[in-house]
Coordinates of C-alpha atoms and ligand atoms in Angstrom, one line a residue:
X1 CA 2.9 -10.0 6.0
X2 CA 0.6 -7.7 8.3
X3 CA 2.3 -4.6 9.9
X4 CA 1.9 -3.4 13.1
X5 CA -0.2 -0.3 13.9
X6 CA 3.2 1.5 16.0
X7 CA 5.9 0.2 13.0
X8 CA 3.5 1.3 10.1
X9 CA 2.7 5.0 11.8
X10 CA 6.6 5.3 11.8
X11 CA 6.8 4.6 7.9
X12 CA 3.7 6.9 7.3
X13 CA 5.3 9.7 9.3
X14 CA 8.5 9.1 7.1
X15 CA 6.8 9.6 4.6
X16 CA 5.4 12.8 5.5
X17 CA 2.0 12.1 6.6
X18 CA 1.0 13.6 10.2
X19 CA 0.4 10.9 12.9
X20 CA -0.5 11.6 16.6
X21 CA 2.3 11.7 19.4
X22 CA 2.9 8.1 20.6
X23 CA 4.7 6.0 22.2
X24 CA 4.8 2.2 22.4
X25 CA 4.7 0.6 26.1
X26 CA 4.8 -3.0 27.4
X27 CA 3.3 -2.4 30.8
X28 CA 0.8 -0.3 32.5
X29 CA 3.8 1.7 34.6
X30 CA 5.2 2.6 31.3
X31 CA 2.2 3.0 30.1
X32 CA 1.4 5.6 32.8
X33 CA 4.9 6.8 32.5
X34 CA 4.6 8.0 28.2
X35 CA 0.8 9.1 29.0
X36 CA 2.3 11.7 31.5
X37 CA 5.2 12.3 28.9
X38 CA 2.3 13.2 26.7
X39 CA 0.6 15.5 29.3
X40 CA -2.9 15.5 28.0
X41 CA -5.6 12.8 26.8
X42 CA -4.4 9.8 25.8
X43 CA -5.4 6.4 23.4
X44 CA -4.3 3.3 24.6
X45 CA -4.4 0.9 21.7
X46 CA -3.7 -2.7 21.5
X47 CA -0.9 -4.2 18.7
X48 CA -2.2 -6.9 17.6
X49 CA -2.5 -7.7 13.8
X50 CA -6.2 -8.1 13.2
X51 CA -8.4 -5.0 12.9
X52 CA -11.6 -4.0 14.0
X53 CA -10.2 -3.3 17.7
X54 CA -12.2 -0.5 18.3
X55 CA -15.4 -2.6 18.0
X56 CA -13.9 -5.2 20.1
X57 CA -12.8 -3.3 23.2
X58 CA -8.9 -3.1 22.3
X59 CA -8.8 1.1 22.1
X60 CA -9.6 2.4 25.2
X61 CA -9.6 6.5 26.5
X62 CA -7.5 7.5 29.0
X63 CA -7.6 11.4 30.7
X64 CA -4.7 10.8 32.9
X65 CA -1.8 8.5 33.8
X66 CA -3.3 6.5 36.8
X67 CA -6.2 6.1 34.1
X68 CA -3.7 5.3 31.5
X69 CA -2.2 2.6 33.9
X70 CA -6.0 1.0 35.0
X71 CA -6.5 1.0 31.1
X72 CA -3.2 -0.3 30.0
X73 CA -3.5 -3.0 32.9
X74 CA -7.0 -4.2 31.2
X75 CA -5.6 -4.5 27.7
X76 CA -2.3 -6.1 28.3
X77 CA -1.8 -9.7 28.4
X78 CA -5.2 -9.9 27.3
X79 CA -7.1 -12.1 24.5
X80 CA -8.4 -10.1 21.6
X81 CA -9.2 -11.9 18.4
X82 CA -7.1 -14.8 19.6
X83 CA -3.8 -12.6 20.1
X84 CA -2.1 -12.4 23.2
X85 CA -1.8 -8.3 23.5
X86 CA 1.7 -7.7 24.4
X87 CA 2.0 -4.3 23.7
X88 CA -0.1 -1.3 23.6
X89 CA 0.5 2.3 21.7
X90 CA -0.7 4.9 23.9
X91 CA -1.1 8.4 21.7
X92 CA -2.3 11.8 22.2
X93 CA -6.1 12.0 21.8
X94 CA -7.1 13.4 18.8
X95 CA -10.4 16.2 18.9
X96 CA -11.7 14.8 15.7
X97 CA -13.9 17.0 13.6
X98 CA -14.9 14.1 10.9
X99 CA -13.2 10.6 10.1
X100 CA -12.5 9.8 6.5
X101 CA -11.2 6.7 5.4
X102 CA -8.5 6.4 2.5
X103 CA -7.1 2.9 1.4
X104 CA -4.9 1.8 -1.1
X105 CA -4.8 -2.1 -2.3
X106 CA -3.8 -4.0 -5.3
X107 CA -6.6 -5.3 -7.5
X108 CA -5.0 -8.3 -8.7
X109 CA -8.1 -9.1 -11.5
X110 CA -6.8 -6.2 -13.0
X111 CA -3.5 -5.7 -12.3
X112 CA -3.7 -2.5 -10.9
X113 CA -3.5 -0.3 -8.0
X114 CA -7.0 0.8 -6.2
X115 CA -7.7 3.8 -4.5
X116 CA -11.0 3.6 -2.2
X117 CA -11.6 6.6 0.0
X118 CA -14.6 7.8 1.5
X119 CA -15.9 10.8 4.3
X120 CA -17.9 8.3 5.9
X121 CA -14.5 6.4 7.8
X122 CA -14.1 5.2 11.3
X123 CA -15.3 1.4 12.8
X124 CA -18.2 1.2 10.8
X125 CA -16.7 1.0 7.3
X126 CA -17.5 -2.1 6.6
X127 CA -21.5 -1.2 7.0
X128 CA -21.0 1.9 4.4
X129 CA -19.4 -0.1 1.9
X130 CA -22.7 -2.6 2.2
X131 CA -25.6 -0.4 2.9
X132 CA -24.4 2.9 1.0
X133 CA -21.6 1.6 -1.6
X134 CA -22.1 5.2 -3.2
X135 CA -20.6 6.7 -0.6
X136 CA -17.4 4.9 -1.1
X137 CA -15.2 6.3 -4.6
X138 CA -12.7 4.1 -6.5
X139 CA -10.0 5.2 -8.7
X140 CA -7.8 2.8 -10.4
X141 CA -3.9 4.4 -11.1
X142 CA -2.0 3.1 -14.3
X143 CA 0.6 0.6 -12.5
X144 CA 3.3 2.3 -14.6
X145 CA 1.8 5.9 -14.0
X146 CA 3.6 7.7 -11.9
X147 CA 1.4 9.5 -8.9
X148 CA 1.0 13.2 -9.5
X149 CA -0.6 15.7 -7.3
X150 CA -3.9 16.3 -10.1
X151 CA -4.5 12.6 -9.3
X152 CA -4.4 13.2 -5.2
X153 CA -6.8 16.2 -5.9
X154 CA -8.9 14.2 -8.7
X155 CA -9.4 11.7 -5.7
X156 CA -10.0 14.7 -3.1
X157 CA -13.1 16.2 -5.6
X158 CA -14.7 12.6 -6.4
X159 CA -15.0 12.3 -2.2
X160 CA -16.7 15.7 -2.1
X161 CA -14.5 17.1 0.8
X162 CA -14.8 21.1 1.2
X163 CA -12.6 23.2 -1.2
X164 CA -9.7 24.1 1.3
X165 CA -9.0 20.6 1.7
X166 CA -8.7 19.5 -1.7
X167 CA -5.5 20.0 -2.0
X168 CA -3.9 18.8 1.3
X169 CA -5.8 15.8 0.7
X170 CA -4.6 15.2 -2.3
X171 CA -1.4 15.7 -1.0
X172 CA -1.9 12.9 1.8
X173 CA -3.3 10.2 -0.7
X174 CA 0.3 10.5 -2.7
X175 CA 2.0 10.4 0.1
X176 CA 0.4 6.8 0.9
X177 CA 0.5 6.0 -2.6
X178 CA 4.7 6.3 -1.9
X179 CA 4.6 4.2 0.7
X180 CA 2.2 1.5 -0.9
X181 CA 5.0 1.4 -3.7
X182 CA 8.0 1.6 -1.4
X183 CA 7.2 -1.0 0.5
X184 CA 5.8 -3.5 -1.8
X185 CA 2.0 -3.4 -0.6
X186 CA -1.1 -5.1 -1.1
X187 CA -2.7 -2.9 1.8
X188 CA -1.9 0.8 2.9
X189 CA -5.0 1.7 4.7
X190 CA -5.5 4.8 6.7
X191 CA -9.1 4.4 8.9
X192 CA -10.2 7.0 10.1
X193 CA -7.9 9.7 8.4
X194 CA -9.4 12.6 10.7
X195 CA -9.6 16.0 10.3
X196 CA -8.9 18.0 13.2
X197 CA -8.3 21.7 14.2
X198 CA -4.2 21.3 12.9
X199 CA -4.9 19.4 10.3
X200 CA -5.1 16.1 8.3
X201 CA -4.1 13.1 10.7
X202 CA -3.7 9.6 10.6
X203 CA -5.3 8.0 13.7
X204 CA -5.1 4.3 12.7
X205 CA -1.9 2.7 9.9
X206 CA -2.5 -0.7 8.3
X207 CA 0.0 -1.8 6.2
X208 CA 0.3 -5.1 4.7
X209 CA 3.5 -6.5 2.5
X210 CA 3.5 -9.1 -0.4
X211 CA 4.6 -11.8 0.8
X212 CA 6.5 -12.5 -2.3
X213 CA 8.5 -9.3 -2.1
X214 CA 10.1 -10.0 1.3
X215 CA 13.3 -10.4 -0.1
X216 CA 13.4 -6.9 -0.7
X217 CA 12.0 -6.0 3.0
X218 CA 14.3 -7.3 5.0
X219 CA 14.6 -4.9 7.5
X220 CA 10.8 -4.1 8.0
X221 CA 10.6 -7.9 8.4
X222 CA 13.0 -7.6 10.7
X223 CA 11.4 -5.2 12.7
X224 CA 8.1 -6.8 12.7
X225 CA 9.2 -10.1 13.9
X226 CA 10.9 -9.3 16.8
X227 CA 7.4 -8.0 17.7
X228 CA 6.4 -11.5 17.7
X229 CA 8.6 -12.8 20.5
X230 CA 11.5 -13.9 18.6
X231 CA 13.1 -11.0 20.4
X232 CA 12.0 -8.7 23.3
X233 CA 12.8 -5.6 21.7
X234 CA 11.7 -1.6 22.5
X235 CA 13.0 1.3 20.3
X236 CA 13.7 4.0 23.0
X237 CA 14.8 7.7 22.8
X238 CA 19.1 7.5 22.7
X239 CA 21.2 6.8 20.0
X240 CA 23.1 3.8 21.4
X241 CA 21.6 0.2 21.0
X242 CA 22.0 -2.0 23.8
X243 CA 21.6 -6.1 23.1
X244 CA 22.4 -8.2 25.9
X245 CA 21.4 -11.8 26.2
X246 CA 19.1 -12.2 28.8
X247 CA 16.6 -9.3 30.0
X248 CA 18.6 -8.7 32.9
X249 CA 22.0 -8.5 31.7
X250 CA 20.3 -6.4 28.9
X251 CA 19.2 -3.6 31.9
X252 CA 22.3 -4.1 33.4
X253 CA 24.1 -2.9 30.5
X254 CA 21.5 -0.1 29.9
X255 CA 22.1 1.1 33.3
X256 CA 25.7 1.3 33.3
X257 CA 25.8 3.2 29.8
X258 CA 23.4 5.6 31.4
X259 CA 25.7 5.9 34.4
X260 CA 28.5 7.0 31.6
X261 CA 26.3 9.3 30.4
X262 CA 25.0 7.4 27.4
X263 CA 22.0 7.5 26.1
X264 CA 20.1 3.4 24.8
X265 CA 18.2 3.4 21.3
X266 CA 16.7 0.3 21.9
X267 CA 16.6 -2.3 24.5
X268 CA 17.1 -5.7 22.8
X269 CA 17.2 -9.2 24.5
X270 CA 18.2 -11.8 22.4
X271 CA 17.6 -14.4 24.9
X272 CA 19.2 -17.3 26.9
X273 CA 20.3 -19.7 23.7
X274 CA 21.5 -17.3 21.0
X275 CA 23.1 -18.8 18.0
X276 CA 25.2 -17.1 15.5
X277 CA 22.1 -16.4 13.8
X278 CA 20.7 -14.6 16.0
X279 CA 23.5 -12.8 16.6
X280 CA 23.0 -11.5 13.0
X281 CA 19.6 -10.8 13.2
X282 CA 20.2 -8.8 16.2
X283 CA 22.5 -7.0 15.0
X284 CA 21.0 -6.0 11.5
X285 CA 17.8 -4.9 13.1
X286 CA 19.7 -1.7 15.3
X287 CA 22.2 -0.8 13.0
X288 CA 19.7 -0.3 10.2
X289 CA 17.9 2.1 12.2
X290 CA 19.0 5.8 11.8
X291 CA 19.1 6.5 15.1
X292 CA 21.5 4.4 16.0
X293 CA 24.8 5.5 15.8
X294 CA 26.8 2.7 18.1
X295 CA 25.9 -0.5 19.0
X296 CA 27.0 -1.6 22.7
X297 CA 26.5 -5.2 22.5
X298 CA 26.6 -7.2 26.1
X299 CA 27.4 -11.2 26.2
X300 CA 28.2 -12.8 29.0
X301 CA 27.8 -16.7 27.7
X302 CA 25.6 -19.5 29.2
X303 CA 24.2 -21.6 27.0
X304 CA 24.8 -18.8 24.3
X305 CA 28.1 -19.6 23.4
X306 CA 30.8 -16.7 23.0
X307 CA 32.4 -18.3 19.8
X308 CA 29.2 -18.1 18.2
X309 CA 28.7 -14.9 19.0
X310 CA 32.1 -13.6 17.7
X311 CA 31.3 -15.4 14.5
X312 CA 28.2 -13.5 14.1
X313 CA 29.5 -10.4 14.9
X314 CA 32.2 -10.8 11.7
X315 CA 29.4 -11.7 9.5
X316 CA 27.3 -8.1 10.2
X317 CA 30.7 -6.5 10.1
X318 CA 31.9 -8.0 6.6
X319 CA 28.6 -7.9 5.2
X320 CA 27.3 -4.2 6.3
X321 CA 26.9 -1.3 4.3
X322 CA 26.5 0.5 7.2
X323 CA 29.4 2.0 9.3
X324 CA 28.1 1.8 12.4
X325 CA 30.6 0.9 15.4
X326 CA 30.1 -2.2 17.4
X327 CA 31.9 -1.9 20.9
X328 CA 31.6 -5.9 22.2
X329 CA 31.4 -7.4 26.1
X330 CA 32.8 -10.9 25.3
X331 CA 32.9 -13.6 28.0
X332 CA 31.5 -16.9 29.8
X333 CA 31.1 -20.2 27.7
X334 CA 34.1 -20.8 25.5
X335 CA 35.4 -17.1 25.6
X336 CA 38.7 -18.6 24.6
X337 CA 37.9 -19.6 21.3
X338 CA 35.6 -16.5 20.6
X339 CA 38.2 -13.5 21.7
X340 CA 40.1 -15.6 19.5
X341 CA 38.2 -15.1 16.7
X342 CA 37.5 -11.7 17.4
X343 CA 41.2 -10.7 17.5
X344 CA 42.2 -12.8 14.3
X345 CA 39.7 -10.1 12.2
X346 CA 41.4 -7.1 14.2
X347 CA 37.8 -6.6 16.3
X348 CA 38.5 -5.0 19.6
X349 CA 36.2 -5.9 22.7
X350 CA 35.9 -5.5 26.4
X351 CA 35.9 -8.3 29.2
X352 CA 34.1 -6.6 31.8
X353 CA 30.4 -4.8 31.3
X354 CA 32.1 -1.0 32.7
X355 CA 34.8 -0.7 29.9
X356 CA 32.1 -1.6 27.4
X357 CA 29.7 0.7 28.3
X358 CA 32.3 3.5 28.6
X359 CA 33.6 2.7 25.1
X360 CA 30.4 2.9 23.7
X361 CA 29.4 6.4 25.0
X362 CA 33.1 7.4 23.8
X363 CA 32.5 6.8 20.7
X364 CA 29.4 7.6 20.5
X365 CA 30.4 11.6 21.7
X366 CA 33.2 11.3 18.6
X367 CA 30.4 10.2 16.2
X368 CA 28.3 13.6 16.8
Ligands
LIG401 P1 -9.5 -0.3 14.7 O1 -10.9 -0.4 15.3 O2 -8.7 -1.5 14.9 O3 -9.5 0.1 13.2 O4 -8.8 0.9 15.5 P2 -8.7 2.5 15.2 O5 -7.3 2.9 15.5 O6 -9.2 2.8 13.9 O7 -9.6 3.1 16.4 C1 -11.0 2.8 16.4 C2 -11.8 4.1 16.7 O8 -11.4 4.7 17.8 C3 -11.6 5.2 15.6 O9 -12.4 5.0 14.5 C4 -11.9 6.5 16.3 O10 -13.3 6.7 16.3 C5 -11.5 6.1 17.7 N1 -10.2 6.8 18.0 C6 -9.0 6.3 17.7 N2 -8.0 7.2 18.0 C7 -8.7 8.3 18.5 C8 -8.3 9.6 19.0 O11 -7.1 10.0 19.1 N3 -9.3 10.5 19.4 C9 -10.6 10.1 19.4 N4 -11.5 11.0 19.8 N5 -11.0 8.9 18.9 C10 -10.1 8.0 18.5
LIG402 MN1 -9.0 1.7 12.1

């Protein structure tokens, strides 16, 4: 399963490596909004899964926000190697000094894990590893070694970068190696890996999962499929998750928790026909991210029925590790039956949007 470039730069910075200032926006007024946020120079890149966007006119410079907005305006809703671009990552501008390029797959004919890294990264990667091969070093790790820094800086050496880098290179090759193991890889791919004035940055993330360890990835699964329309879904800046059921209930409740004095983590629409497992899904994806500390979750049924909602709100609560307070707006189709079910399991909820969304910041206050 492929990663996207904005999810896989979150993991990488996790994980310690550097990554430029970004935010993701899904049209050109946001996008003019974040590149103003950012206050200088800005990339606006396309999120689609294939690579090679650079080549294909999907990263485009912007110096301001009304260029950020003409720029933004061009990419979105656009075709680029048969994706619809829905999204675009706009980030600080780098002032790159050289571009290396540091990958990490698994070499299935020999069972083991192959570092490739090079000082000759950026778009045309592919040529170098055809034309000048040399200029391209492999390291194979033991699968049951574990990485240590000599190995980073072994790696650092065989590329030939300058002596004061050796070891902060070093130091960013484990720290993809950790992710490449964390997250069940087959691709962890850093191109270009720039060097700038500040330092060692990542300016592009690829990240692909095995497919066969899924299972164990549920909530990065998660996260990349709402990416795919399953969900419309954007992570914002607050620490309470709002999920409505149509996009404009969804605002409506983001508005009125603002009014309150709240503060949304994400914005999630789970649509028109939510079933119970939706519901779930929903659910699972905000309350396993950190940030979140209550969930404000805003029903009003139509064809999503509020007994099915209930039901899945009992399953994230009986099943979840995580403690993370659900305040519920329950009404419309068969409301009945699902404040029943919600008051048989001792749940609390609210009929009317205000009292919800003044719960939620409540709690939210008692929380930190
Ligand atoms: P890809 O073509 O899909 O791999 O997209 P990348 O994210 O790798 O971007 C393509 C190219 O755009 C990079 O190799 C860089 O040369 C350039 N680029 C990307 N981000 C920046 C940046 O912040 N500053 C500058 N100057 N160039 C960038
Ligand atoms: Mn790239």
């Amino acid at each position: 399963m492929k990663i996207h470039e904005y999810i896989a730069k979150d993991i990488f910075k996790d994980e310690g490596i550097s990554v430029p200032k970004s935010k993701l926006a899904v049209s050109p007024e946001e996008a003019k909004m974040v590149s103003s946020e950012i206050g200088k120079p800005v990339v606006i890149k396309s999120q689609i899964l294939a690579g090679g966007r650079g080549k294909a006119g999907g990263i485009k410079f912007a110096d301001n926000p009304d260029e950020a907005y003409t720029k933004a305006n061009e990419i979105l809703g656009s075709t680029l190697k048969d994706e619809r671009v829905e999204m675009v990552l706009v980030e600080e501008k780098l002032n790159i000094i050289s571009e290396y390029y540091l990958s990490i797959v698994l070499d299935r004919s020999v069972k083991k894990p192959l570092i490739m890294a090079s000082m000759s990264g950026g778009i045309d990667i592919e040529d170098v590893a055809e034309n000048k091969p040399e200029k391209i070093i492999k390291y194979y790790l033991n699968p049951l070694d574990e990485f240590l820094p000599y190995h980073g800086r072994e790696i650092a050496i065989k590329m030939g970068v300058p002596n004061s880098m050796i070891t902060k290179l070093g130091a960013v090759v484990c720290k993809l190696f950790n992710v490449f193991q964390k997250y069940d890889a087959t691709i962890a791919e850093i191109n270009p890996l720039v060097v700038t004035a500040d330092g060692i940055i990542a300016a592009d993330a690829k990240l692909e999962i095995d497919d066969d360890s899924l299972y164990r990835q549920k909530s990065l699964v998660d996260l990349q499929k709402v990416t795919k329309g399953e969900f419309a879904y954007v992570k914002l800046d607050g620490n309470i998750a709002v999920i409505g059921n149509g996009a404009g209930l969804t605002l409506s409740g983001m508005d009125m928790l603002k009014l309150y004095g709240g503060k949304p983590a994400t914005f999630l629409d789970i649509g028109g026909g939510s079933s119970q497992e939706n519901i779930v899904k929903a659910l699972n994806i905000v309350i396993s991210d950190p940030d979140v500390k209550t969930v404000f979750l805003n029903v009003l049924g139509g064809i999503t029925r509020a007994d099915d909602v209930a039901r899945g709100v009992l399953d994230v609560i009986d099943a979840s590790k995580h403690k993370v307070p659900i305040v519920i707006r329950l009404t419309g189709t068969n409301e009945e039956e699902g404040q029943r079910i919600l008051k048989e399991a001792g749940v609390s909820f609210e009929t009317s949007m205000e009292a919800a969304a003044k719960k939620a910041v409540e709690l939210c206050k008692d929380i930190i």
